PDB file of C-alpha atoms in Angstrom:
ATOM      1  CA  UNK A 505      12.750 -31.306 -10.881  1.00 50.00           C
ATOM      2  CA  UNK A 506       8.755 -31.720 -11.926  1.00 59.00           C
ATOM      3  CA  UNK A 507       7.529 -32.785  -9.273  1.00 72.00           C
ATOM      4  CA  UNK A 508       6.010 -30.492  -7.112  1.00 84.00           C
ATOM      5  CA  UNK A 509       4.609 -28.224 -10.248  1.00 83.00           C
ATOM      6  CA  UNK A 510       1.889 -30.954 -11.055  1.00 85.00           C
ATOM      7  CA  UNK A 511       0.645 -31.249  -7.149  1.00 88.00           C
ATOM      8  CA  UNK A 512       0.415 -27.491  -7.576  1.00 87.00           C
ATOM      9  CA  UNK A 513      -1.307 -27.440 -10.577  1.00 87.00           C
ATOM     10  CA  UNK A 514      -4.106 -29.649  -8.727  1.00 88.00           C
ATOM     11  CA  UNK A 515      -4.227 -27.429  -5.559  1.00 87.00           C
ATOM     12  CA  UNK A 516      -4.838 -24.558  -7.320  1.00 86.00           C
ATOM     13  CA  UNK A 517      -7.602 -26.336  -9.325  1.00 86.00           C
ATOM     14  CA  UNK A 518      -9.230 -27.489  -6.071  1.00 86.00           C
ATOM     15  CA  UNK A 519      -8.402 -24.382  -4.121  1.00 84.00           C
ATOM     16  CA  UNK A 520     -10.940 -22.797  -6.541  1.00 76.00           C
ATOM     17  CA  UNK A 521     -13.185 -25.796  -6.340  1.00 77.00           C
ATOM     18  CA  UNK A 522     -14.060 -25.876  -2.864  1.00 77.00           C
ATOM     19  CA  UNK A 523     -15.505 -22.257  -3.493  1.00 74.00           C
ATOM     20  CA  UNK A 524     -18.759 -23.130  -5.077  1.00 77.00           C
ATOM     21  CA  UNK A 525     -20.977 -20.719  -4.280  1.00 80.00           C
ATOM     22  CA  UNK A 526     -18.199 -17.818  -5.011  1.00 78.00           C
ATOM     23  CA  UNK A 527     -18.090 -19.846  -8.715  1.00 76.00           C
ATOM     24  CA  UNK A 528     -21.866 -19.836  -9.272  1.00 82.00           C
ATOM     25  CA  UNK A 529     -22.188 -15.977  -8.436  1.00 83.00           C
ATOM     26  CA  UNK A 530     -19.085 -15.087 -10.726  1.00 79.00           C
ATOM     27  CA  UNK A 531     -20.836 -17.210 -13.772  1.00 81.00           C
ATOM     28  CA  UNK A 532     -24.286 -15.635 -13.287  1.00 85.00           C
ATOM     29  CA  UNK A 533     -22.709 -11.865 -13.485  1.00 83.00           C
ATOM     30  CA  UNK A 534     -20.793 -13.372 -16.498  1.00 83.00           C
ATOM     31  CA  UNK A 535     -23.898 -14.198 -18.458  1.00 86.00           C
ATOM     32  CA  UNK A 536     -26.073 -11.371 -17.070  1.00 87.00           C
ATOM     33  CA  UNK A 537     -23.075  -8.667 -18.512  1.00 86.00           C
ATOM     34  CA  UNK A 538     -22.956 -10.519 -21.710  1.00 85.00           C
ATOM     35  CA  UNK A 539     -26.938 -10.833 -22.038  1.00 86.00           C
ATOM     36  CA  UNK A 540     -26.708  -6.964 -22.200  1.00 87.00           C
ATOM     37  CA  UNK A 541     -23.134  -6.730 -24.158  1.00 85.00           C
ATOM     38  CA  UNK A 542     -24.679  -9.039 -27.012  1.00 84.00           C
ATOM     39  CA  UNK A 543     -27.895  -7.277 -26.573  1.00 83.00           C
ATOM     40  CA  UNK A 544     -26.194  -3.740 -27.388  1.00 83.00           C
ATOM     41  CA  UNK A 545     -23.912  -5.370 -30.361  1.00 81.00           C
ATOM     42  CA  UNK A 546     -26.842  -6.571 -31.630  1.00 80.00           C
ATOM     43  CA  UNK A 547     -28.597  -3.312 -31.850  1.00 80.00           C
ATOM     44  CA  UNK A 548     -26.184  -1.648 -33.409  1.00 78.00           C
ATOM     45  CA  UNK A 549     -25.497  -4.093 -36.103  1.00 79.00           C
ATOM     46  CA  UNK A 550     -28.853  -4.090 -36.688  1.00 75.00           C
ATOM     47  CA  UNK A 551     -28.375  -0.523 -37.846  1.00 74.00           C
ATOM     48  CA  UNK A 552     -24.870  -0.818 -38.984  1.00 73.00           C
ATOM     49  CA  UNK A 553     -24.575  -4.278 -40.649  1.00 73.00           C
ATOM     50  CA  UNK A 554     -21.009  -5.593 -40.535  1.00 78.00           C
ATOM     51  CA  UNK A 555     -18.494  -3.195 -38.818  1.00 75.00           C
ATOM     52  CA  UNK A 556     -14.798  -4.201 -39.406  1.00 77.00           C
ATOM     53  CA  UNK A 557     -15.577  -7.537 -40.391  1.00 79.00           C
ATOM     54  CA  UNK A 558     -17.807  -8.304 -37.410  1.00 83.00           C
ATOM     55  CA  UNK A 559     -21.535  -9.839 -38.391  1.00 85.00           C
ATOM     56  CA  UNK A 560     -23.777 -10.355 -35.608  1.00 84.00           C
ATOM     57  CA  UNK A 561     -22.825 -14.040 -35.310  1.00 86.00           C
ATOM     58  CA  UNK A 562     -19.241 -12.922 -35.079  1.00 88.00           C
ATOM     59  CA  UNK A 563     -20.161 -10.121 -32.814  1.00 88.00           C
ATOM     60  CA  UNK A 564     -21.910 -12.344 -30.319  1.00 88.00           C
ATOM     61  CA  UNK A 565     -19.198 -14.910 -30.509  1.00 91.00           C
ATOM     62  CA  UNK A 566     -16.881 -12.513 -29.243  1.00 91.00           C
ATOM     63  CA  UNK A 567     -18.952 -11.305 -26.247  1.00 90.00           C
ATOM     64  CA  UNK A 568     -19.625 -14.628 -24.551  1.00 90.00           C
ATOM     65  CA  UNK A 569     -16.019 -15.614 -25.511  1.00 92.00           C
ATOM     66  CA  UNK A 570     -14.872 -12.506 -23.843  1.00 90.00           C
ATOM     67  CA  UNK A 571     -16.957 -13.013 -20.730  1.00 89.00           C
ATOM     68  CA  UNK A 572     -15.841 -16.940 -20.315  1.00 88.00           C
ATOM     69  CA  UNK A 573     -12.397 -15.807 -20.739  1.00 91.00           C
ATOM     70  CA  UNK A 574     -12.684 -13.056 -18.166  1.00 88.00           C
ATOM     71  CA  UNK A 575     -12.515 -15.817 -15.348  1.00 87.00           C
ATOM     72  CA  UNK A 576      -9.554 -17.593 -16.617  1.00 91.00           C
ATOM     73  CA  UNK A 577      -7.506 -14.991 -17.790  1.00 92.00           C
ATOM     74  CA  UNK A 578      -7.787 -13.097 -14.613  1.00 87.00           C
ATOM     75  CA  UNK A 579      -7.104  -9.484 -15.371  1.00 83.00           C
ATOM     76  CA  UNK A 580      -7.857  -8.141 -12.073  1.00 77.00           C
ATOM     77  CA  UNK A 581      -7.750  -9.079  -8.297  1.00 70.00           C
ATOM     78  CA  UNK A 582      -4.434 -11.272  -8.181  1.00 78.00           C
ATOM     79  CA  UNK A 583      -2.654  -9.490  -5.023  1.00 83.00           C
ATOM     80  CA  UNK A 584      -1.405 -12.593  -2.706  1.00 86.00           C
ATOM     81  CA  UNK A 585       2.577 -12.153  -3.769  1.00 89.00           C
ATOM     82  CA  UNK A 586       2.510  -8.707  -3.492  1.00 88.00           C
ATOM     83  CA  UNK A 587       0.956  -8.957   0.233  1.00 88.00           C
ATOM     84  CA  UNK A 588       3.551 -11.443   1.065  1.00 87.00           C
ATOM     85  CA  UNK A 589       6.319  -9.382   0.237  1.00 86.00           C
ATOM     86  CA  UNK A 590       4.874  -6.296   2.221  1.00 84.00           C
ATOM     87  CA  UNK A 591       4.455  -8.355   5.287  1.00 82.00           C
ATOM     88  CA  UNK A 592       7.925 -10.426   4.801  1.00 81.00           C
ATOM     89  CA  UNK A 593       6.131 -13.728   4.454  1.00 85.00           C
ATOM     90  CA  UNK A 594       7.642 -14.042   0.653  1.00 88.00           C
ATOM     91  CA  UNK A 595      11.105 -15.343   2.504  1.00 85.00           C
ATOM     92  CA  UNK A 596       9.522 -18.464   3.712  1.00 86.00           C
ATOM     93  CA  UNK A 597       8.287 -18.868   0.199  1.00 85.00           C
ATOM     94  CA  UNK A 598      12.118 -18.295  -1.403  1.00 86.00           C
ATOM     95  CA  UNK A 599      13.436 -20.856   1.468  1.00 84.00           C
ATOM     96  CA  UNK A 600      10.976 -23.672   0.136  1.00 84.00           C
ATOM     97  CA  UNK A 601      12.490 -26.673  -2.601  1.00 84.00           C
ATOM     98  CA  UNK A 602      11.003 -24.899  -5.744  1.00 87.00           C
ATOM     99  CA  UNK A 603      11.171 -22.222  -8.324  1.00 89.00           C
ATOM    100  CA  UNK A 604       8.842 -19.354  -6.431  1.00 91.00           C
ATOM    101  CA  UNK A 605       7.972 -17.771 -10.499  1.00 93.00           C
ATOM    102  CA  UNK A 606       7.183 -21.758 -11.528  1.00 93.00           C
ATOM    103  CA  UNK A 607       5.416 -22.552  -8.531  1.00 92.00           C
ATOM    104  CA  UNK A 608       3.043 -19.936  -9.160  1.00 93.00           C
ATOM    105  CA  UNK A 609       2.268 -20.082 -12.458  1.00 95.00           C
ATOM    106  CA  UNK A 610       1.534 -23.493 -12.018  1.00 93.00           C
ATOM    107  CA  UNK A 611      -0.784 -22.679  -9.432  1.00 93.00           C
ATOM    108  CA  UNK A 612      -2.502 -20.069 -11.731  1.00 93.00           C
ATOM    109  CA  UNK A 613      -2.876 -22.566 -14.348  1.00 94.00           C
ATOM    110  CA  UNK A 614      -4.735 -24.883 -11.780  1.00 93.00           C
ATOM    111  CA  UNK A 615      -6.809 -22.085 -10.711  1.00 92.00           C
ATOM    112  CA  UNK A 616      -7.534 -21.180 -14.961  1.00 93.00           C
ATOM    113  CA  UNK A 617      -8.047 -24.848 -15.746  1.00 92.00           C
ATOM    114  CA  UNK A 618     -11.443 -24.566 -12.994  1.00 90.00           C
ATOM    115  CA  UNK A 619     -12.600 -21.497 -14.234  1.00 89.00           C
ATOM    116  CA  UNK A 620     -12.556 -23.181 -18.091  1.00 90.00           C
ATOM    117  CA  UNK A 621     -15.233 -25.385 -16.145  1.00 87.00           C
ATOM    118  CA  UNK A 622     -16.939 -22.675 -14.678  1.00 86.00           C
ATOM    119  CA  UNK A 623     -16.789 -19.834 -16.316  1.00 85.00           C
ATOM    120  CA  UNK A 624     -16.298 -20.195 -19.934  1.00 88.00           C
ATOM    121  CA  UNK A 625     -18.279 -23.056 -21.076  1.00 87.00           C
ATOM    122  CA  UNK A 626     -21.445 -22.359 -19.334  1.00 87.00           C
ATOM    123  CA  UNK A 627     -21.360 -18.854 -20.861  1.00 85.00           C
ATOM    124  CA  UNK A 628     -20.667 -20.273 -24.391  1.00 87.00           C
ATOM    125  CA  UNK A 629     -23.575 -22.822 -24.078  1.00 87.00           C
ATOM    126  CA  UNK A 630     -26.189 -19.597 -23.158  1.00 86.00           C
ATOM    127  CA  UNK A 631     -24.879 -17.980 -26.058  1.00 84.00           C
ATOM    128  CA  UNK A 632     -24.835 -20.488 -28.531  1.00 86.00           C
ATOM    129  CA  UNK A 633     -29.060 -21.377 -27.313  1.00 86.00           C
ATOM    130  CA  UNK A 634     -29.895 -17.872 -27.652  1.00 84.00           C
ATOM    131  CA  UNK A 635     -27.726 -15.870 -30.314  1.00 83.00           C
ATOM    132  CA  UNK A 636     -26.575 -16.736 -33.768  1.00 85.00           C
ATOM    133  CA  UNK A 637     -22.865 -18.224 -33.077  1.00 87.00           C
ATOM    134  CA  UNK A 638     -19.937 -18.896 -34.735  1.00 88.00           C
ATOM    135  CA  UNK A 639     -18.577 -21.922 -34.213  1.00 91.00           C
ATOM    136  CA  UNK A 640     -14.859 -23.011 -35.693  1.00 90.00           C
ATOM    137  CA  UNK A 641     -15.419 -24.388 -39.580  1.00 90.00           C
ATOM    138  CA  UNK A 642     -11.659 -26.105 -38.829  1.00 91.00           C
ATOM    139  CA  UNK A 643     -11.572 -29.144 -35.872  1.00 90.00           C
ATOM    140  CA  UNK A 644      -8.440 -28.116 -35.508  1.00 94.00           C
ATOM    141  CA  UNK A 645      -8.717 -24.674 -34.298  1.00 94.00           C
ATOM    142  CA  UNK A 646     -10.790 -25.987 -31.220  1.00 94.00           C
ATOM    143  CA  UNK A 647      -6.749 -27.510 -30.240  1.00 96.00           C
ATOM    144  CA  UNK A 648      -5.229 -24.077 -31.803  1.00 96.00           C
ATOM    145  CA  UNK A 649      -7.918 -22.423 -29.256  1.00 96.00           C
ATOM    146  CA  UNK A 650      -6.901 -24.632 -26.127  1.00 95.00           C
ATOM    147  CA  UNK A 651      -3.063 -23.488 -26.820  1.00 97.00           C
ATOM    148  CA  UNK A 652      -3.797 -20.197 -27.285  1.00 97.00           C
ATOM    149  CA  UNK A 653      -5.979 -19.978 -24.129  1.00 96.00           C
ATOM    150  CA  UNK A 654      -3.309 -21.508 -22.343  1.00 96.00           C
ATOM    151  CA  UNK A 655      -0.744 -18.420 -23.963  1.00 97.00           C
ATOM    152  CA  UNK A 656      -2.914 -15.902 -22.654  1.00 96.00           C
ATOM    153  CA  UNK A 657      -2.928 -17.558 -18.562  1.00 96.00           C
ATOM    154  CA  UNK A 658       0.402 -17.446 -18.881  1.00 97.00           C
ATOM    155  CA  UNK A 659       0.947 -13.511 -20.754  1.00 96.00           C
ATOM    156  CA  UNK A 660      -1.322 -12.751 -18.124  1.00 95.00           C
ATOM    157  CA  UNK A 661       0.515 -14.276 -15.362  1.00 95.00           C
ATOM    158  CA  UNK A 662       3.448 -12.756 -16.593  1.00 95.00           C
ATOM    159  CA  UNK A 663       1.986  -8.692 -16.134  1.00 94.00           C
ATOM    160  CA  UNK A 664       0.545  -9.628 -12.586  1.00 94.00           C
ATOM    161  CA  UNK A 665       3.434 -11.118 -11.164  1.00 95.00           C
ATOM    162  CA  UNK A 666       5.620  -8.367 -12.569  1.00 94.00           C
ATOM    163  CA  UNK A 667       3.000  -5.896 -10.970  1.00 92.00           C
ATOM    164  CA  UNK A 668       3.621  -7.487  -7.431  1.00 92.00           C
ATOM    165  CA  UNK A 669       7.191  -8.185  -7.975  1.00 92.00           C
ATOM    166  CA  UNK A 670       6.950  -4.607  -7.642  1.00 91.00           C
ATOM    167  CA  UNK A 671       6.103  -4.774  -4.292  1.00 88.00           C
ATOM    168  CA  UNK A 672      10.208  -4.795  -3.363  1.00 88.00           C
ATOM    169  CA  UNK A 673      10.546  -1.715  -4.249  1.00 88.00           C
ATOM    170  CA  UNK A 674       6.963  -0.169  -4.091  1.00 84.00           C
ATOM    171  CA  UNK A 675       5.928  -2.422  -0.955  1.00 73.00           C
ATOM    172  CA  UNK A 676       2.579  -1.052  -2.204  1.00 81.00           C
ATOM    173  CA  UNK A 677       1.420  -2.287  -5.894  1.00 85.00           C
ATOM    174  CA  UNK A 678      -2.457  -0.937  -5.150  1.00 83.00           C
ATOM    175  CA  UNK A 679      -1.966   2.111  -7.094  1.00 83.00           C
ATOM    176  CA  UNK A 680      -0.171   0.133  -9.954  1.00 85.00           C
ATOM    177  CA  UNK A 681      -2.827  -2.578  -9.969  1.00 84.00           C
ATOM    178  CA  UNK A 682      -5.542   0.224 -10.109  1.00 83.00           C
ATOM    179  CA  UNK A 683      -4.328   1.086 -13.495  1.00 86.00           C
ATOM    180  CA  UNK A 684      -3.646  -1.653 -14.875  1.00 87.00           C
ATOM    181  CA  UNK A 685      -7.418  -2.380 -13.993  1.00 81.00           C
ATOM    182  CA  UNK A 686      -8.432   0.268 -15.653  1.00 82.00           C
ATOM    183  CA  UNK A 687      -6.885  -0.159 -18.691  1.00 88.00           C
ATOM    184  CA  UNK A 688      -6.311  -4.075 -18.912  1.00 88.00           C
ATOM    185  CA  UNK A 689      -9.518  -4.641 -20.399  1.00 85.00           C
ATOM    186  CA  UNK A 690     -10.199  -1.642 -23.288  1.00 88.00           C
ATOM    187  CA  UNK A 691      -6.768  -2.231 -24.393  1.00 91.00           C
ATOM    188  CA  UNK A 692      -6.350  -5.979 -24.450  1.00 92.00           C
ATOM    189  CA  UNK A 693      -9.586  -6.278 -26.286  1.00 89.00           C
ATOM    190  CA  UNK A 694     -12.290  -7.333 -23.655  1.00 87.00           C
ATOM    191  CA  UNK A 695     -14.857  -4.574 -24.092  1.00 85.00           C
ATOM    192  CA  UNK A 696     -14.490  -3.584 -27.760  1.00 85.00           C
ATOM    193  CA  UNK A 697     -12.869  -5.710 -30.435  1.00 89.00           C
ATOM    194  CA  UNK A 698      -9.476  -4.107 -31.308  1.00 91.00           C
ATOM    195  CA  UNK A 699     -10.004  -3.692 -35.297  1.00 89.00           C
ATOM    196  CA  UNK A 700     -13.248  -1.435 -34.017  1.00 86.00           C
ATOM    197  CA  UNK A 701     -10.119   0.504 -32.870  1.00 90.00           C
ATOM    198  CA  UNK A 702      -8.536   3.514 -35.137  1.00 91.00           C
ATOM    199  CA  UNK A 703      -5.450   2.550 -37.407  1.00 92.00           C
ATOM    200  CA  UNK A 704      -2.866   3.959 -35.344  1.00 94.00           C
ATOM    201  CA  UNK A 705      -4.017   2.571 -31.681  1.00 93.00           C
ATOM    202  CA  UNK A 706      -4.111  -0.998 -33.702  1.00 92.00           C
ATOM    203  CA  UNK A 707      -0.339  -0.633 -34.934  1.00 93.00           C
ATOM    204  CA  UNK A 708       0.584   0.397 -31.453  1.00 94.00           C
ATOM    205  CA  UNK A 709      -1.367  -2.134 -29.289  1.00 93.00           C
ATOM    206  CA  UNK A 710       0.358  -4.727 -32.016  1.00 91.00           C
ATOM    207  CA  UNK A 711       3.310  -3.816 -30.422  1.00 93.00           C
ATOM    208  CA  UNK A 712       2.268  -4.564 -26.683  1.00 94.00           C
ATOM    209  CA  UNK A 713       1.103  -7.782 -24.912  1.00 94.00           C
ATOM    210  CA  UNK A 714      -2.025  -6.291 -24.582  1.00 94.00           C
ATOM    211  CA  UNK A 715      -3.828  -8.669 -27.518  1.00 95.00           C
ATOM    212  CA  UNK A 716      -2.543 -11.347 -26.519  1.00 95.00           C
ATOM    213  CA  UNK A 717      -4.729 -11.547 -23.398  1.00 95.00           C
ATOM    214  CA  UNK A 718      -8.222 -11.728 -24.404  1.00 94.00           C
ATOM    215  CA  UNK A 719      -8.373 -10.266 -28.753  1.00 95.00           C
ATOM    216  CA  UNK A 720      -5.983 -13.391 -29.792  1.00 96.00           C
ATOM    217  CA  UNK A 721      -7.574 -16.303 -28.370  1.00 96.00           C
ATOM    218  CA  UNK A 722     -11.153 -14.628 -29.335  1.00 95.00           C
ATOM    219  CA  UNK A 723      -9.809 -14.205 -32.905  1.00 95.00           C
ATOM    220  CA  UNK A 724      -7.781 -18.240 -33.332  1.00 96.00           C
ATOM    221  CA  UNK A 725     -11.777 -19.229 -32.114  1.00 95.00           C
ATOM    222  CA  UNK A 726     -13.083 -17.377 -34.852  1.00 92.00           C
ATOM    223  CA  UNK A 727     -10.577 -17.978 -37.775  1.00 92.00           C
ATOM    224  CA  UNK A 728      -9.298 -14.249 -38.067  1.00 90.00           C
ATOM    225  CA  UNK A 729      -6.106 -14.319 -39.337  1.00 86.00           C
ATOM    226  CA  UNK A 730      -3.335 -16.141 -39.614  1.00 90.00           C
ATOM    227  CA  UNK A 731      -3.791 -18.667 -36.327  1.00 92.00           C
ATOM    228  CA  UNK A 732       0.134 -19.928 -36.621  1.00 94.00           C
ATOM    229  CA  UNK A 733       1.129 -15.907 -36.335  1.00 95.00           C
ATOM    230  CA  UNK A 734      -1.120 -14.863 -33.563  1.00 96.00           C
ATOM    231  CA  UNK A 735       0.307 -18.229 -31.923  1.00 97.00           C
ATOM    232  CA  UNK A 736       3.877 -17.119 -32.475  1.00 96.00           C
ATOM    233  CA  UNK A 737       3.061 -13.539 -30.976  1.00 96.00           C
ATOM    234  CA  UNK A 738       1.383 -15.208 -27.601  1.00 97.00           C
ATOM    235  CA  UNK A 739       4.629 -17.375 -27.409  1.00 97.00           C
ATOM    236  CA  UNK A 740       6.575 -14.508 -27.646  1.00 97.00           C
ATOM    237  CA  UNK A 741       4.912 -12.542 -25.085  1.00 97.00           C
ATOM    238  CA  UNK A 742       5.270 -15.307 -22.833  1.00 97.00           C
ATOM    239  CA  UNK A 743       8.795 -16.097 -22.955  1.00 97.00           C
ATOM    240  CA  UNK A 744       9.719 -12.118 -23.015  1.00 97.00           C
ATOM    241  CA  UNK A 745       7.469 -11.528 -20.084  1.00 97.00           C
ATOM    242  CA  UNK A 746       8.745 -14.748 -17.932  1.00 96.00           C
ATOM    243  CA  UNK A 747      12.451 -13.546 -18.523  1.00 97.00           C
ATOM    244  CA  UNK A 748      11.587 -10.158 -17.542  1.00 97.00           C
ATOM    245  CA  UNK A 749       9.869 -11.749 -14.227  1.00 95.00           C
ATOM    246  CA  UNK A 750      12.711 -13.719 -13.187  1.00 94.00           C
ATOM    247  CA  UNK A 751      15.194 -10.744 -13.748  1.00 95.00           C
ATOM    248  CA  UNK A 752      12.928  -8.731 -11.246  1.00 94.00           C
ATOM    249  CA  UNK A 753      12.567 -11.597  -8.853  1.00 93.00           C
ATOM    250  CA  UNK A 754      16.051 -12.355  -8.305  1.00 90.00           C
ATOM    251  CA  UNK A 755      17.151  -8.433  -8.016  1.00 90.00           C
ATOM    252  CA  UNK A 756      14.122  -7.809  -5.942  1.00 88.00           C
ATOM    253  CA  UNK A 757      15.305 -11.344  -3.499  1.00 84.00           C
ATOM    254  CA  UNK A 758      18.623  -9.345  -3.324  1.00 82.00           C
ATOM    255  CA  UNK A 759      17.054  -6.047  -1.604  1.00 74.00           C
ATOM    256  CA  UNK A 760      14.558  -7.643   0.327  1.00 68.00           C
ATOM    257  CA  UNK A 761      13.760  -5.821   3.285  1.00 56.00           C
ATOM    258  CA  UNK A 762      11.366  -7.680   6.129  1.00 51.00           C
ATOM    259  CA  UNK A 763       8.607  -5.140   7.031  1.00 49.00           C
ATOM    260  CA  UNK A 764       8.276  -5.232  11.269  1.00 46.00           C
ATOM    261  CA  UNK A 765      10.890  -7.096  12.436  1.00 43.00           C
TER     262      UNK A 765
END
């Protein structure tokens, strides 16, 4: 049964709508961060010339990408199941005519289709007027992009429900979050590009989901590598991590305990 996954899809887009003032302030630290990231790439490849295959346009590209993609990917502050399930509130939300794992990530995907709006486009426009950029050669990687965008919501969804799921057994996923916080973003690609990375820490984050978050859809933009592989890699991510998610929400429903009462 589709039906109520659309009308979620559109509350979470206007959920995130109606905060407009919370939207302008996250855009304006987005382009003020990558004013300064793409001003310090630029100085050093103005010393350095290309570094791993990175030129300044390609450097810059993957800045403003990275801070557009920030807001839709959503690495960070995604705590709402986890609360329910400390407080008990999670068993209305099993009682209720859907899928609780579907339900959400179709909400998520609302909320990432406003912050496309918001938060990436804007960014790539100051880039673009400012900064040498590199723009696809191919028309068809701007739809190869848009797919592998959408992969990376849903990878993404995938780690942060599994990190409240947690919240069953932990009841409190703060510490859990905390790392994944810190690490999320070096390892996943957001502050340095992952070939800038030694050898070995590429062949092991290869073998993670980490990539597929923010270093994928930056690289299918660009035309690094094969765009049907990294593709395949996001789909597989996605699947593996939505399995995994279920498993833990339907042992987790099992033990659930009602905190007060």
């Amino acid at each position: 049964m589709l039906a109520p996954y659309p009308q979620l899809l559109r509350a979470g887009y206007r959920r995130h709508a109606g905060y407009r003032q919370a939207s302008l302030a996250g855009l304006c630290a987005n382009v003020v961060f990558g004013l300064l990231r793409a001003a310090v790439l630029t100085a050093v490849l103005a010393e350095r010339g290309t570094v791993a295959g990175y030129d300044l346009a390609a450097a810059v590209t993957y800045v403003w990408l990275g801070q557009g993609l920030l807001g839709i990917v959503l690495l960070w502050g995604d705590t709402e199941l986890s609360r329910r399930i400390r407080t008990g509130d999670v068993v209305v939300d099993l009682g209720r005519p859907w899928d609780l794992q579907l339900a959400l990530l179709a909400t998520d995907l609302g909320r990432a289709a406003h912050a496309l709006l918001i938060r990436l486009l804007p960014p790539m426009a100051i880039g673009a007027l400012f900064f040498p950029f590199r723009w696809p050669e191919r028309p068809e990687t701007i739809l190869l992009f848009a797919v592998s965008l959408t992969l990376a919501v849903v990878v993404s969804f995938g780690v942060r429900f599994l990190m409240n799921a947690a919240a069953f057994w932990l009841l409190d996923v703060r510490g859990l979050i905390g790392v994944w916080g810190a690490v999320g973003g070096v390892l996943s690609g957001l502050v340095l590009p992952l070939s800038w990375f030694p050898a070995w820490a590429q062949a092991l984050l290869s073998w993670t989901p980490f990539p597929a978050l923010f270093q994928t859809p930056i690289d299918v933009f660009t035309e690094r590598g094969d765009a049907a592989a990294l593709l395949a890699t996001q789909v597989l991510w996605a699947g593996l991590l939505f399995l995994v998610g279920r498993v833990v929400l339907v042992r987790g429903a099992r033990r659930l305990v009602v905190q007060g009462g």
